[in-house]
Amino acid sequence: MAQPACAAQALRSPLQPERGAPARTTCPRRHSRVEAELAASRPRSVAASVRAGPPRGVSRGFNSQQLLDEPLKASSSLEGAARSPLFALLPRGRCRQMYDFRRRWDLGSLCRALLTRGLAALGHSLKHVLGAIFSKIFGPLISVGNMDEKSNKLLLALVMLFLFAVIVLQYVCPGTECQLLRLQAFSSPMPDPYSSEDESSARFMPHYNFSRGDLLRKIDFDIKGDDLIVFLHIQKTGGTTFGRHLVRNIQLEQPCECRVGQKKCTCHRPGKRETWLFSRFSTGWSCGLHADWTELTSCVPIVVDGKRDARLRPSRNFHYITILRDPVSRYLSEWRHVQRGATWKASLHVCDGRPPTSEELPSCYTGDDWSGCPLKEFMDCPYNLANNRQVRMLSDLTLVGCYNLSVMPEKQRNKVLLESAKSNLKHMAFFGLTEYQRKTQYLFEKTFNMNFISPFTQYNTTRASSVEINEEIQKRIEGLNFLDMELYSYAKDLFLQRYQFMRQKEHQEARRKRQEQRKFMKGRFLQTHFQSQSQGQSQNPSQNHSQNPNLNVNQNVTQNLIQNLTQSLSQNLSQKQNPGQEQSDSNTSNGTNDYIGSVEKWR
């Protein structure tokens, strides 16, 4: 097939500038304008064969006019052949840029197409999955009733309403704080936190007989008065944690002021600049580091009222409290603490007005501290105050000559110390056990009528629990602390009996209140019923008198019944307002006798 002249000329070498023409420039626009002028100066050039409008990639300065004398009639292949010289007019770098741009555009369009198709396929599969789930859930409902379009709309409206209600509830009551979202009817009953903390049953077999006065601890502590709570802090019994609870975790009218970076807090009474708590975190170690019972009983009154005249001193009640711990765990914890460098050299050990001499209380180490000592060396020291520390700190040392071991035989001395510690512990206002944190919190709240803000936490893993000892070492530790072992057994029995007694008393009070409420509601019902009957009878007196000849007798009976009910209710209300009367005491004594009788049955 013959080609036109213009096509044959276009397939030849690209146009070259004539002699004398200006050289090529680097500017694309100027370069295209020059070549356009050269092409326009030649007859039957390529510019004559180009249609109107600049080709793609060529500047608009290119003068492209249509050929009027010989129109271009060629196939698509000729158009491609005629287009190629237009790119030949461009510099080689520009042609490469245009080629890369077209290639990138093709790859981008391919990626967009693949992404669009992938999203469409994903949406289609998701639609099928949701349709299958919807058919599984609502399919039986639709198939049973052959629901029409209106029923489907109604079902959809109900589903949307339910979702809207859930969203509103989540907005009004976020999280689990809303009580309405706790479906208690469908959940199992909450376990008793007091019985589950030590993984033991709520009831136990008591081994000691205690009277009602020993079990009932109800201190009329008036924080606005002059009474004082004194905390006896025994080493490594969890007293630091309990002491922080006393100053930071109690709901008070005037809370303690605790500043950042300071260990001591200011615990003043409401309206007074006087403390109500004598402890490490309120008054500091005013009577010495970890002062014992002997030191506190002689030191606290002097520290609190020492600056006042004896005639102006108020008659205070000093309520002593303390915390005890299992002797083996406490002993191992103290050993680990001594290993880290603790010495307690600041302890005064004042007894009978003087501290002990070096002969009465020798030291177990010669250096500044006893850090790094092994357990065997710690147990071998016969003067170690860690042995039977709880008995020594709770007993009255003046009964045995303080730290002078030559006053009486060792066996008699141990017996006197143990009995003194038991007596002081029993007559204390309160004592708790480290192994029963929640029960300790409960008994303190019931004893002093003071509530804590947040509940106590039971820590089952301590430094002492990480120490692995064999049975032989454990028996030796128990032998070194045999007085503490007996005291702890006594304290645990008394503690759990007090807890059970207070819980039973609380249940009895709740049962009595429910009975009073039932009586009150029944009395109100009878009163309204008889009043309505009397009103109906007063409207028709002649008819009622003819039908009921004994009307006056019935009215007298009802009036007497109403009077009896009102009198009983008034008595119950007065008992509730004045719990210190004899009748309430008789009720509580009956409950106490029942409890002590049940203890006798257990024994």
Coordinates of C-alpha atoms in Angstrom, one line a residue:
M1 CA 0.0 0.0 0.0
A2 CA 1.4 3.4 -1.1
Q3 CA 1.9 5.9 1.6
P4 CA 1.2 9.6 1.2
A5 CA 4.0 12.0 0.8
C6 CA 3.5 13.4 4.2
A7 CA 3.7 10.0 5.9
A8 CA 6.8 9.1 4.0
Q9 CA 8.4 12.4 4.9
A10 CA 7.4 11.8 8.5
L11 CA 9.1 8.4 8.6
R12 CA 12.4 9.9 7.6
S13 CA 14.9 11.5 9.9
P14 CA 13.6 14.2 12.3
L15 CA 13.7 17.8 11.2
Q16 CA 17.0 19.5 11.4
P17 CA 17.3 23.3 11.7
E18 CA 18.7 25.1 8.6
R19 CA 22.0 26.8 8.4
G20 CA 22.0 30.1 10.1
A21 CA 19.1 29.2 12.3
P22 CA 19.5 29.7 16.0
A23 CA 20.7 26.8 18.0
R24 CA 18.5 24.7 20.3
T25 CA 17.8 26.1 23.7
T26 CA 17.1 24.2 26.9
C27 CA 13.8 25.9 27.4
P28 CA 11.0 23.6 26.3
R29 CA 8.6 26.4 25.2
R30 CA 11.3 28.2 23.2
H31 CA 12.6 25.0 21.7
S32 CA 9.1 24.0 20.5
R33 CA 8.5 27.5 19.1
V34 CA 11.7 27.4 17.1
E35 CA 11.0 24.0 15.7
A36 CA 7.4 25.0 14.8
E37 CA 8.7 28.0 12.9
L38 CA 11.2 25.8 11.0
A39 CA 8.5 23.2 10.2
A40 CA 6.1 25.9 9.1
S41 CA 8.7 27.4 6.7
R42 CA 9.0 24.2 4.7
P43 CA 6.2 23.3 2.4
R44 CA 4.3 20.0 2.8
S45 CA 5.9 19.5 6.2
V46 CA 4.6 17.5 9.1
A47 CA 2.9 20.6 10.5
A48 CA 0.6 20.5 7.5
S49 CA -0.5 17.0 8.3
V50 CA -1.4 17.6 12.0
R51 CA -4.9 18.4 13.0
A52 CA -6.0 21.3 15.1
G53 CA -4.8 21.5 18.6
P54 CA -1.3 20.7 20.0
P55 CA -0.5 17.0 20.4
R56 CA -0.1 15.5 23.8
G57 CA 3.2 16.4 25.5
V58 CA 3.9 19.4 23.1
S59 CA 3.6 23.0 24.1
R60 CA 0.7 25.0 22.9
G61 CA 3.2 27.3 21.1
F62 CA 3.3 24.8 18.3
N63 CA 1.3 26.1 15.3
S64 CA -0.7 23.2 14.0
Q65 CA -3.1 24.0 11.2
Q66 CA -5.0 21.7 9.1
L67 CA -4.0 20.9 5.5
L68 CA -6.6 22.4 3.3
D69 CA -5.3 21.2 0.0
E70 CA -4.8 17.5 0.9
P71 CA -6.7 16.1 3.9
L72 CA -5.2 13.3 5.8
K73 CA -7.0 10.0 5.2
A74 CA -5.2 7.2 6.9
S75 CA -5.9 4.2 9.1
S76 CA -5.1 3.9 12.8
S77 CA -1.7 2.6 11.9
L78 CA -0.9 5.7 9.9
E79 CA -2.1 7.9 12.7
G80 CA 0.4 6.2 15.1
A81 CA 3.1 6.6 12.4
A82 CA 2.2 10.2 12.0
R83 CA 2.2 10.8 15.7
S84 CA 5.7 9.4 16.3
P85 CA 7.5 12.4 14.7
L86 CA 5.7 14.6 17.2
F87 CA 7.5 12.9 20.1
A88 CA 10.7 13.0 18.0
L89 CA 10.5 16.8 18.1
L90 CA 10.8 16.6 22.0
P91 CA 14.2 16.3 23.6
R92 CA 15.2 12.8 24.8
G93 CA 14.8 13.5 28.5
R94 CA 11.2 14.9 28.0
C95 CA 10.2 11.8 26.0
R96 CA 11.5 9.5 28.8
Q97 CA 9.5 11.5 31.4
M98 CA 6.4 11.2 29.4
Y99 CA 6.9 7.5 29.0
D100 CA 7.5 7.0 32.7
F101 CA 4.4 9.1 33.5
R102 CA 2.2 6.9 31.2
R103 CA 3.7 3.8 32.8
R104 CA 3.0 5.1 36.3
W105 CA -0.5 6.1 35.3
D106 CA -1.2 2.6 34.0
L107 CA 0.1 1.0 37.2
G108 CA -1.9 3.4 39.4
S109 CA -5.1 2.6 37.4
L110 CA -4.4 -1.1 37.7
C111 CA -3.9 -0.8 41.5
R112 CA -7.1 1.3 41.9
A113 CA -9.0 -1.3 39.8
L114 CA -7.7 -4.2 41.9
L115 CA -8.5 -2.3 45.2
T116 CA -12.0 -1.5 44.0
R117 CA -12.7 -5.1 43.0
G118 CA -11.2 -6.4 46.3
L119 CA -13.4 -4.1 48.3
A120 CA -16.4 -5.0 46.3
A121 CA -15.7 -8.7 46.9
L122 CA -15.2 -8.1 50.6
G123 CA -18.4 -6.3 50.9
H124 CA -20.2 -9.0 49.0
S125 CA -18.9 -11.7 51.3
L126 CA -19.7 -9.6 54.3
K127 CA -23.2 -9.2 53.1
H128 CA -23.6 -12.9 52.7
V129 CA -22.2 -13.5 56.2
L130 CA -24.5 -11.0 57.8
G131 CA -27.4 -12.4 55.9
A132 CA -26.6 -15.9 57.1
I133 CA -26.3 -14.7 60.7
F134 CA -29.6 -12.7 60.5
S135 CA -31.3 -15.7 58.9
K136 CA -30.1 -18.0 61.7
I137 CA -31.3 -15.6 64.4
F138 CA -34.5 -14.2 63.0
G139 CA -35.2 -17.0 60.4
P140 CA -37.4 -19.1 62.7
L141 CA -39.4 -16.1 63.7
I142 CA -40.0 -15.1 60.1
S143 CA -40.7 -18.6 58.9
V144 CA -43.1 -19.4 61.7
G145 CA -45.5 -16.6 61.2
N146 CA -44.9 -16.0 57.4
M147 CA -44.3 -12.4 58.3
D148 CA -45.2 -9.9 55.7
E149 CA -43.5 -6.6 55.0
K150 CA -45.2 -4.8 57.9
S151 CA -44.1 -7.4 60.4
N152 CA -40.6 -7.2 59.1
K153 CA -40.6 -3.4 59.6
L154 CA -42.0 -3.9 63.1
L155 CA -39.3 -6.4 64.0
L156 CA -36.6 -4.0 62.6
A157 CA -38.1 -1.2 64.7
L158 CA -38.0 -3.3 67.8
V159 CA -34.3 -4.2 67.2
M160 CA -33.4 -0.6 66.6
L161 CA -35.3 0.4 69.7
F162 CA -33.3 -2.1 71.8
L163 CA -30.0 -0.9 70.4
F164 CA -31.0 2.7 71.1
A165 CA -31.9 1.7 74.7
V166 CA -28.5 0.0 75.2
I167 CA -26.7 3.1 73.9
V168 CA -28.7 5.4 76.2
L169 CA -27.9 3.2 79.2
Q170 CA -24.2 3.1 78.3
Y171 CA -24.3 6.9 78.1
V172 CA -26.2 7.4 81.3
C173 CA -24.4 4.7 83.3
P174 CA -20.9 4.2 81.8
G175 CA -18.9 1.1 82.9
T176 CA -20.1 -1.1 85.7
E177 CA -20.9 1.7 88.1
C178 CA -24.6 1.7 87.3
Q179 CA -26.5 -0.6 89.6
L180 CA -29.2 -1.1 86.9
L181 CA -26.7 -2.9 84.6
R182 CA -25.9 -5.4 87.3
L183 CA -28.4 -8.1 86.6
Q184 CA -28.4 -9.6 90.1
A185 CA -31.4 -11.8 89.4
F186 CA -29.5 -13.7 86.7
S187 CA -26.2 -13.8 88.6
S188 CA -25.0 -16.0 91.4
P189 CA -25.1 -14.5 94.9
M190 CA -22.1 -12.6 96.1
P191 CA -19.8 -14.5 98.4
D192 CA -19.1 -13.3 101.9
P193 CA -15.9 -11.3 101.7
Y194 CA -15.1 -12.0 105.3
S195 CA -15.3 -15.7 105.0
S196 CA -13.5 -16.0 101.7
E197 CA -10.4 -14.0 102.6
D198 CA -8.6 -16.7 104.6
E199 CA -10.1 -19.7 102.6
S200 CA -11.7 -21.1 105.6
S201 CA -15.3 -21.6 106.7
A202 CA -17.2 -18.9 108.6
R203 CA -17.6 -21.1 111.7
F204 CA -14.9 -22.7 113.7
M205 CA -14.5 -24.8 116.8
P206 CA -13.7 -22.5 119.8
H207 CA -11.2 -23.6 122.4
Y208 CA -11.7 -20.9 125.0
N209 CA -14.7 -19.8 127.0
F210 CA -15.2 -16.0 126.9
S211 CA -17.9 -14.0 128.6
R212 CA -20.3 -11.5 127.0
G213 CA -18.1 -8.6 128.1
D214 CA -15.0 -10.2 126.4
L215 CA -16.9 -10.7 123.2
L216 CA -18.8 -7.5 123.0
R217 CA -16.6 -4.6 122.0
K218 CA -18.6 -1.3 121.7
I219 CA -16.5 1.7 122.5
D220 CA -18.3 5.0 122.9
F221 CA -15.5 6.9 121.3
D222 CA -16.4 10.6 120.9
I223 CA -13.8 12.2 118.6
K224 CA -14.9 15.6 119.7
G225 CA -14.3 14.7 123.4
D226 CA -11.0 13.9 125.2
D227 CA -10.6 10.2 124.6
L228 CA -7.5 9.0 122.7
I229 CA -6.7 6.0 120.5
V230 CA -3.2 4.7 121.2
F231 CA -1.7 2.3 118.6
L232 CA 0.8 -0.2 119.9
H233 CA 3.0 -1.0 116.8
I234 CA 4.8 -4.3 117.0
Q235 CA 7.5 -4.9 114.4
K236 CA 6.7 -6.8 111.2
T237 CA 3.0 -7.3 111.9
G238 CA 1.6 -5.1 109.2
G239 CA 1.3 -2.2 111.5
T240 CA 2.6 0.3 109.0
T241 CA -0.2 -0.5 106.6
F242 CA -2.8 -0.4 109.4
G243 CA -1.3 2.9 110.6
R244 CA -1.7 4.5 107.2
H245 CA -5.4 3.3 107.1
L246 CA -6.0 5.2 110.4
V247 CA -4.8 8.5 109.0
R248 CA -5.7 8.3 105.3
N249 CA -8.7 5.9 105.0
I250 CA -11.2 6.8 107.7
Q251 CA -14.4 8.8 107.0
L252 CA -14.2 11.8 109.4
E253 CA -15.8 15.1 109.8
Q254 CA -12.3 16.6 109.8
P255 CA -9.9 14.3 108.0
C256 CA -6.3 14.1 108.8
E257 CA -4.1 16.5 106.8
C258 CA -1.3 14.5 105.1
R259 CA 1.2 16.5 103.1
V260 CA 3.3 15.1 100.3
G261 CA 6.8 14.1 101.4
Q262 CA 6.0 14.0 105.1
K263 CA 5.3 10.8 107.0
K264 CA 3.3 12.4 109.9
C265 CA -0.2 13.7 109.4
T266 CA -2.1 16.2 111.4
C267 CA -5.2 14.5 113.0
H268 CA -7.0 17.2 115.0
R269 CA -10.4 16.9 116.6
P270 CA -13.2 18.9 115.0
G271 CA -12.9 22.5 116.3
K272 CA -9.8 21.8 118.4
R273 CA -6.1 21.8 117.8
E274 CA -5.7 18.5 119.7
T275 CA -5.0 15.0 118.3
W276 CA -7.3 12.1 118.7
L277 CA -4.8 9.5 117.6
F278 CA -1.4 8.6 119.2
S279 CA 0.5 6.6 116.5
R280 CA 3.6 6.7 114.4
F281 CA 1.9 8.6 111.5
S282 CA 0.2 11.2 113.8
T283 CA 2.5 12.0 116.7
G284 CA 5.6 10.1 115.6
W285 CA 7.7 8.0 118.0
S286 CA 7.0 10.2 120.9
C287 CA 7.6 7.4 123.5
G288 CA 10.5 5.8 121.6
L289 CA 10.8 3.6 118.5
H290 CA 8.2 0.8 118.7
A291 CA 7.4 1.4 122.3
D292 CA 5.8 -1.6 124.1
W293 CA 2.9 -1.8 126.5
T294 CA 5.1 -0.9 129.5
E295 CA 6.5 2.2 127.9
L296 CA 3.2 3.5 126.4
T297 CA 1.1 3.2 129.6
S298 CA 3.6 5.3 131.5
C299 CA 4.6 7.7 128.7
V300 CA 1.4 8.6 126.8
P301 CA -0.4 10.5 129.7
I302 CA 2.8 12.5 130.3
V303 CA 3.3 13.3 126.6
V304 CA -0.3 14.3 126.0
D305 CA -1.0 16.2 129.2
G306 CA 2.4 16.9 130.6
K307 CA 2.3 20.6 129.9
R308 CA -1.0 21.1 131.8
D309 CA -1.6 21.5 135.4
A310 CA -2.7 18.3 137.2
R311 CA -6.0 20.0 138.3
L312 CA -6.7 21.0 134.7
R313 CA -6.0 17.6 133.1
P314 CA -9.2 16.1 131.6
S315 CA -10.2 12.6 132.6
R316 CA -9.3 10.8 129.4
N317 CA -9.9 7.2 128.3
F318 CA -6.9 5.7 126.5
H319 CA -8.1 3.1 124.0
Y320 CA -5.2 0.8 123.1
I321 CA -5.2 -1.1 119.8
T322 CA -2.6 -3.3 118.1
I323 CA -2.1 -5.9 115.3
L324 CA -0.8 -9.4 115.8
R325 CA 0.7 -11.8 113.2
D326 CA 1.6 -15.5 112.9
P327 CA 4.8 -15.9 114.9
V328 CA 6.8 -17.9 112.3
S329 CA 6.0 -15.5 109.5
R330 CA 6.7 -12.5 111.7
Y331 CA 10.0 -14.0 112.8
L332 CA 11.2 -14.6 109.2
S333 CA 10.1 -11.2 108.1
E334 CA 12.1 -9.6 110.9
W335 CA 15.1 -11.6 110.0
R336 CA 14.9 -10.4 106.4
H337 CA 14.5 -6.9 107.6
V338 CA 17.6 -7.2 109.8
Q339 CA 19.5 -8.6 106.8
R340 CA 18.8 -5.3 105.0
G341 CA 20.3 -3.3 107.8
A342 CA 17.6 -2.6 110.3
T343 CA 18.7 -2.3 113.9
W344 CA 16.0 -0.4 115.9
K345 CA 18.8 1.2 118.0
A346 CA 16.5 4.1 118.7
S347 CA 14.2 1.9 120.8
L348 CA 14.4 3.0 124.5
H349 CA 13.1 -0.1 126.3
V350 CA 12.3 2.0 129.3
C351 CA 11.0 0.0 132.2
D352 CA 10.4 1.1 135.7
G353 CA 11.8 4.5 134.9
R354 CA 15.1 3.4 133.4
P355 CA 16.5 1.7 130.2
P356 CA 18.2 -1.7 130.6
T357 CA 21.9 -2.0 131.0
S358 CA 24.3 -3.6 128.6
E359 CA 24.5 -6.6 130.9
E360 CA 20.7 -7.0 131.1
L361 CA 20.3 -6.6 127.4
P362 CA 23.4 -7.6 125.4
S363 CA 23.7 -7.0 121.7
C364 CA 23.8 -9.9 119.1
Y365 CA 26.3 -8.1 116.8
T366 CA 29.4 -6.0 117.2
G367 CA 29.3 -3.7 114.1
D368 CA 27.0 -0.9 113.2
D369 CA 24.3 -3.4 112.1
W370 CA 23.6 -7.0 111.5
S371 CA 23.1 -6.9 107.8
G372 CA 23.7 -10.0 105.8
C373 CA 23.4 -12.3 108.8
P374 CA 22.3 -15.9 107.9
L375 CA 19.2 -17.4 109.5
K376 CA 21.2 -19.8 111.6
E377 CA 23.2 -17.0 113.2
F378 CA 20.0 -15.1 113.7
M379 CA 18.4 -18.0 115.6
D380 CA 21.5 -18.9 117.6
C381 CA 21.7 -15.5 119.4
P382 CA 20.2 -16.1 122.9
Y383 CA 19.6 -12.3 123.5
N384 CA 17.7 -11.8 120.3
L385 CA 14.6 -9.7 121.0
A386 CA 12.9 -11.2 118.0
N387 CA 12.2 -14.3 120.1
N388 CA 8.7 -14.0 121.7
R389 CA 8.6 -10.4 120.7
Q390 CA 4.8 -10.1 120.7
V391 CA 4.4 -11.5 124.3
R392 CA 7.2 -9.2 125.6
M393 CA 5.7 -6.1 124.0
L394 CA 2.1 -6.8 125.2
S395 CA 2.9 -7.8 128.8
D396 CA 3.7 -5.6 131.8
L397 CA 7.4 -6.1 132.3
T398 CA 7.4 -4.5 135.8
L399 CA 5.8 -7.8 137.0
V400 CA 9.0 -9.7 136.3
G401 CA 11.6 -7.2 137.1
C402 CA 11.9 -5.7 133.6
Y403 CA 15.0 -7.0 131.8
N404 CA 16.6 -8.4 134.9
L405 CA 16.5 -12.2 134.4
S406 CA 17.7 -13.0 138.0
V407 CA 14.5 -11.8 139.7
M408 CA 12.7 -15.1 139.2
P409 CA 13.1 -18.4 137.5
E410 CA 12.7 -18.6 133.8
K411 CA 9.7 -20.9 133.8
Q412 CA 7.8 -18.7 136.3
R413 CA 8.9 -15.6 134.3
N414 CA 7.5 -17.0 131.1
K415 CA 4.2 -17.9 132.7
V416 CA 3.8 -14.4 134.2
L417 CA 4.6 -12.7 130.9
L418 CA 2.2 -14.9 129.0
E419 CA -0.7 -14.4 131.4
S420 CA 0.0 -10.6 131.4
A421 CA 0.0 -10.5 127.7
K422 CA -3.3 -12.4 127.4
S423 CA -5.0 -10.2 130.0
N424 CA -3.8 -7.0 128.3
L425 CA -4.8 -8.2 124.9
K426 CA -8.3 -9.3 126.1
H427 CA -9.0 -5.9 127.8
M428 CA -7.7 -3.9 124.9
A429 CA -10.3 -1.8 123.0
F430 CA -9.4 -3.6 119.8
F431 CA -6.8 -5.9 118.2
G432 CA -6.6 -7.3 114.7
L433 CA -4.8 -10.1 112.9
T434 CA -2.6 -9.6 109.8
E435 CA -4.0 -12.8 108.3
Y436 CA -7.6 -11.5 108.5
Q437 CA -7.6 -8.0 107.0
R438 CA -11.3 -7.8 106.1
K439 CA -12.4 -9.1 109.5
T440 CA -10.0 -6.7 111.1
Q441 CA -11.6 -3.8 109.3
Y442 CA -15.1 -5.0 110.2
L443 CA -14.4 -5.3 113.9
F444 CA -12.7 -1.9 114.1
E445 CA -15.7 -0.3 112.4
K446 CA -18.1 -2.0 114.8
T447 CA -16.0 -1.2 117.8
F448 CA -15.4 2.5 117.3
N449 CA -18.4 3.3 115.0
M450 CA -15.9 4.6 112.4
N451 CA -16.0 3.5 108.8
F452 CA -13.1 3.2 106.4
I453 CA -13.4 4.6 102.9
S454 CA -11.9 1.7 100.9
P455 CA -11.7 -1.9 102.0
F456 CA -8.5 -3.5 103.3
T457 CA -6.5 -5.7 101.0
Q458 CA -5.3 -9.2 101.9
Y459 CA -1.7 -9.8 100.8
N460 CA -1.0 -13.5 100.7
T461 CA 2.6 -13.0 99.3
T462 CA 5.1 -11.3 101.5
R463 CA 8.8 -11.4 102.0
A464 CA 8.4 -14.0 104.7
S465 CA 6.4 -16.2 102.3
S466 CA 9.2 -16.1 99.8
V467 CA 11.6 -17.7 102.3
E468 CA 11.7 -21.5 101.8
I469 CA 12.5 -23.4 105.0
N470 CA 12.3 -27.1 105.8
E471 CA 10.3 -28.7 108.6
E472 CA 13.2 -28.8 111.0
I473 CA 13.9 -25.0 110.8
Q474 CA 10.2 -24.3 111.2
K475 CA 10.0 -26.4 114.3
R476 CA 13.0 -24.6 115.7
I477 CA 11.4 -21.2 115.0
E478 CA 8.3 -22.3 116.7
G479 CA 10.3 -23.5 119.7
L480 CA 12.1 -20.1 120.0
N481 CA 8.7 -18.4 119.9
F482 CA 6.7 -20.8 122.0
L483 CA 5.1 -18.0 124.0
D484 CA 4.1 -16.1 120.9
M485 CA 2.6 -19.3 119.5
E486 CA 0.4 -19.8 122.5
L487 CA -0.5 -16.1 122.6
Y488 CA -1.4 -16.1 118.9
S489 CA -3.6 -19.2 119.3
Y490 CA -5.4 -17.4 122.1
A491 CA -5.8 -14.2 120.1
K492 CA -7.0 -16.0 117.0
D493 CA -9.7 -17.8 119.0
L494 CA -10.9 -14.6 120.7
F495 CA -10.7 -12.6 117.5
L496 CA -12.9 -15.1 115.5
Q497 CA -15.4 -15.5 118.4
R498 CA -15.7 -11.7 118.5
Y499 CA -16.3 -11.6 114.8
Q500 CA -19.0 -14.3 114.9
F501 CA -20.7 -12.7 117.9
M502 CA -20.8 -9.3 116.1
R503 CA -22.1 -10.8 112.9
Q504 CA -24.8 -12.7 114.7
K505 CA -25.8 -9.6 116.6
E506 CA -26.0 -7.7 113.4
H507 CA -28.2 -10.4 111.8
Q508 CA -30.5 -10.3 114.9
E509 CA -30.8 -6.5 114.7
A510 CA -31.7 -6.8 111.0
R511 CA -34.3 -9.5 111.7
R512 CA -35.8 -7.4 114.5
K513 CA -36.1 -4.4 112.2
R514 CA -37.9 -6.4 109.6
Q515 CA -40.3 -7.7 112.2
E516 CA -41.0 -4.2 113.4
Q517 CA -41.7 -3.1 109.9
R518 CA -44.1 -5.9 109.3
K519 CA -45.9 -5.1 112.6
F520 CA -46.1 -1.4 111.6
M521 CA -47.5 -2.2 108.2
K522 CA -50.0 -4.7 109.6
G523 CA -51.1 -2.1 112.2
R524 CA -51.6 0.5 109.5
F525 CA -53.6 -1.9 107.4
L526 CA -55.9 -2.8 110.4
Q527 CA -56.3 0.8 111.4
T528 CA -57.3 1.9 107.9
H529 CA -59.6 -1.1 107.6
F530 CA -61.4 -0.4 110.9
Q531 CA -61.6 3.3 110.1
S532 CA -63.3 2.6 106.8
Q533 CA -65.7 0.2 108.5
S534 CA -66.5 2.8 111.2
Q535 CA -67.2 5.4 108.6
G536 CA -69.5 3.2 106.7
Q537 CA -71.4 2.3 109.9
S538 CA -71.7 5.9 111.0
Q539 CA -73.4 6.7 107.6
N540 CA -76.1 4.1 108.2
P541 CA -76.5 3.9 112.0
S542 CA -80.0 2.6 112.2
Q543 CA -79.4 -0.1 109.6
N544 CA -76.2 -1.2 111.2
H545 CA -77.8 -1.3 114.6
S546 CA -80.6 -3.5 113.4
Q547 CA -78.3 -5.8 111.6
N548 CA -75.5 -5.9 114.2
P549 CA -76.8 -5.7 117.8
N550 CA -73.3 -6.3 119.2
L551 CA -71.8 -3.3 117.4
N552 CA -70.6 -1.5 120.4
V553 CA -68.8 -4.6 121.7
N554 CA -66.9 -5.0 118.4
Q555 CA -66.0 -1.3 118.3
N556 CA -64.5 -1.5 121.8
V557 CA -62.5 -4.6 120.8
T558 CA -61.1 -2.9 117.7
Q559 CA -60.3 0.3 119.6
N560 CA -58.4 -1.8 122.2
L561 CA -56.5 -3.6 119.5
I562 CA -55.5 -0.3 117.9
Q563 CA -54.3 1.1 121.2
N564 CA -52.2 -2.0 121.9
L565 CA -50.6 -1.8 118.5
T566 CA -49.8 1.9 118.8
Q567 CA -48.3 1.3 122.3
S568 CA -46.1 -1.5 121.1
L569 CA -44.9 0.5 118.1
S570 CA -44.1 3.5 120.4
Q571 CA -42.2 1.2 122.7
N572 CA -40.2 -0.2 119.8
L573 CA -39.4 3.2 118.5
S574 CA -38.2 4.4 122.0
Q575 CA -36.0 1.3 122.3
K576 CA -34.5 2.1 118.9
Q577 CA -33.8 5.6 119.9
N578 CA -32.4 4.7 123.3
P579 CA -30.4 1.5 122.9
G580 CA -29.0 1.8 126.4
Q581 CA -32.2 1.0 128.2
E582 CA -32.7 -2.1 130.2
Q583 CA -35.1 -3.7 127.7
S584 CA -32.7 -3.5 124.8
D585 CA -30.0 -4.8 127.1
S586 CA -32.2 -7.8 127.9
N587 CA -32.7 -8.4 124.2
T588 CA -29.0 -8.3 123.5
S589 CA -28.3 -10.5 126.6
N590 CA -30.7 -13.1 125.2
G591 CA -28.8 -13.1 122.0
T592 CA -25.6 -13.4 123.9
N593 CA -26.9 -16.2 125.9
D594 CA -28.0 -18.0 122.8
Y595 CA -24.5 -17.5 121.3
I596 CA -22.7 -18.7 124.4
G597 CA -25.1 -21.7 124.5
S598 CA -24.2 -22.5 121.0
V599 CA -20.5 -22.3 121.9
E600 CA -21.1 -24.8 124.7
K601 CA -22.9 -27.1 122.2
W602 CA -19.9 -26.9 119.9
R603 CA -17.6 -27.8 122.7

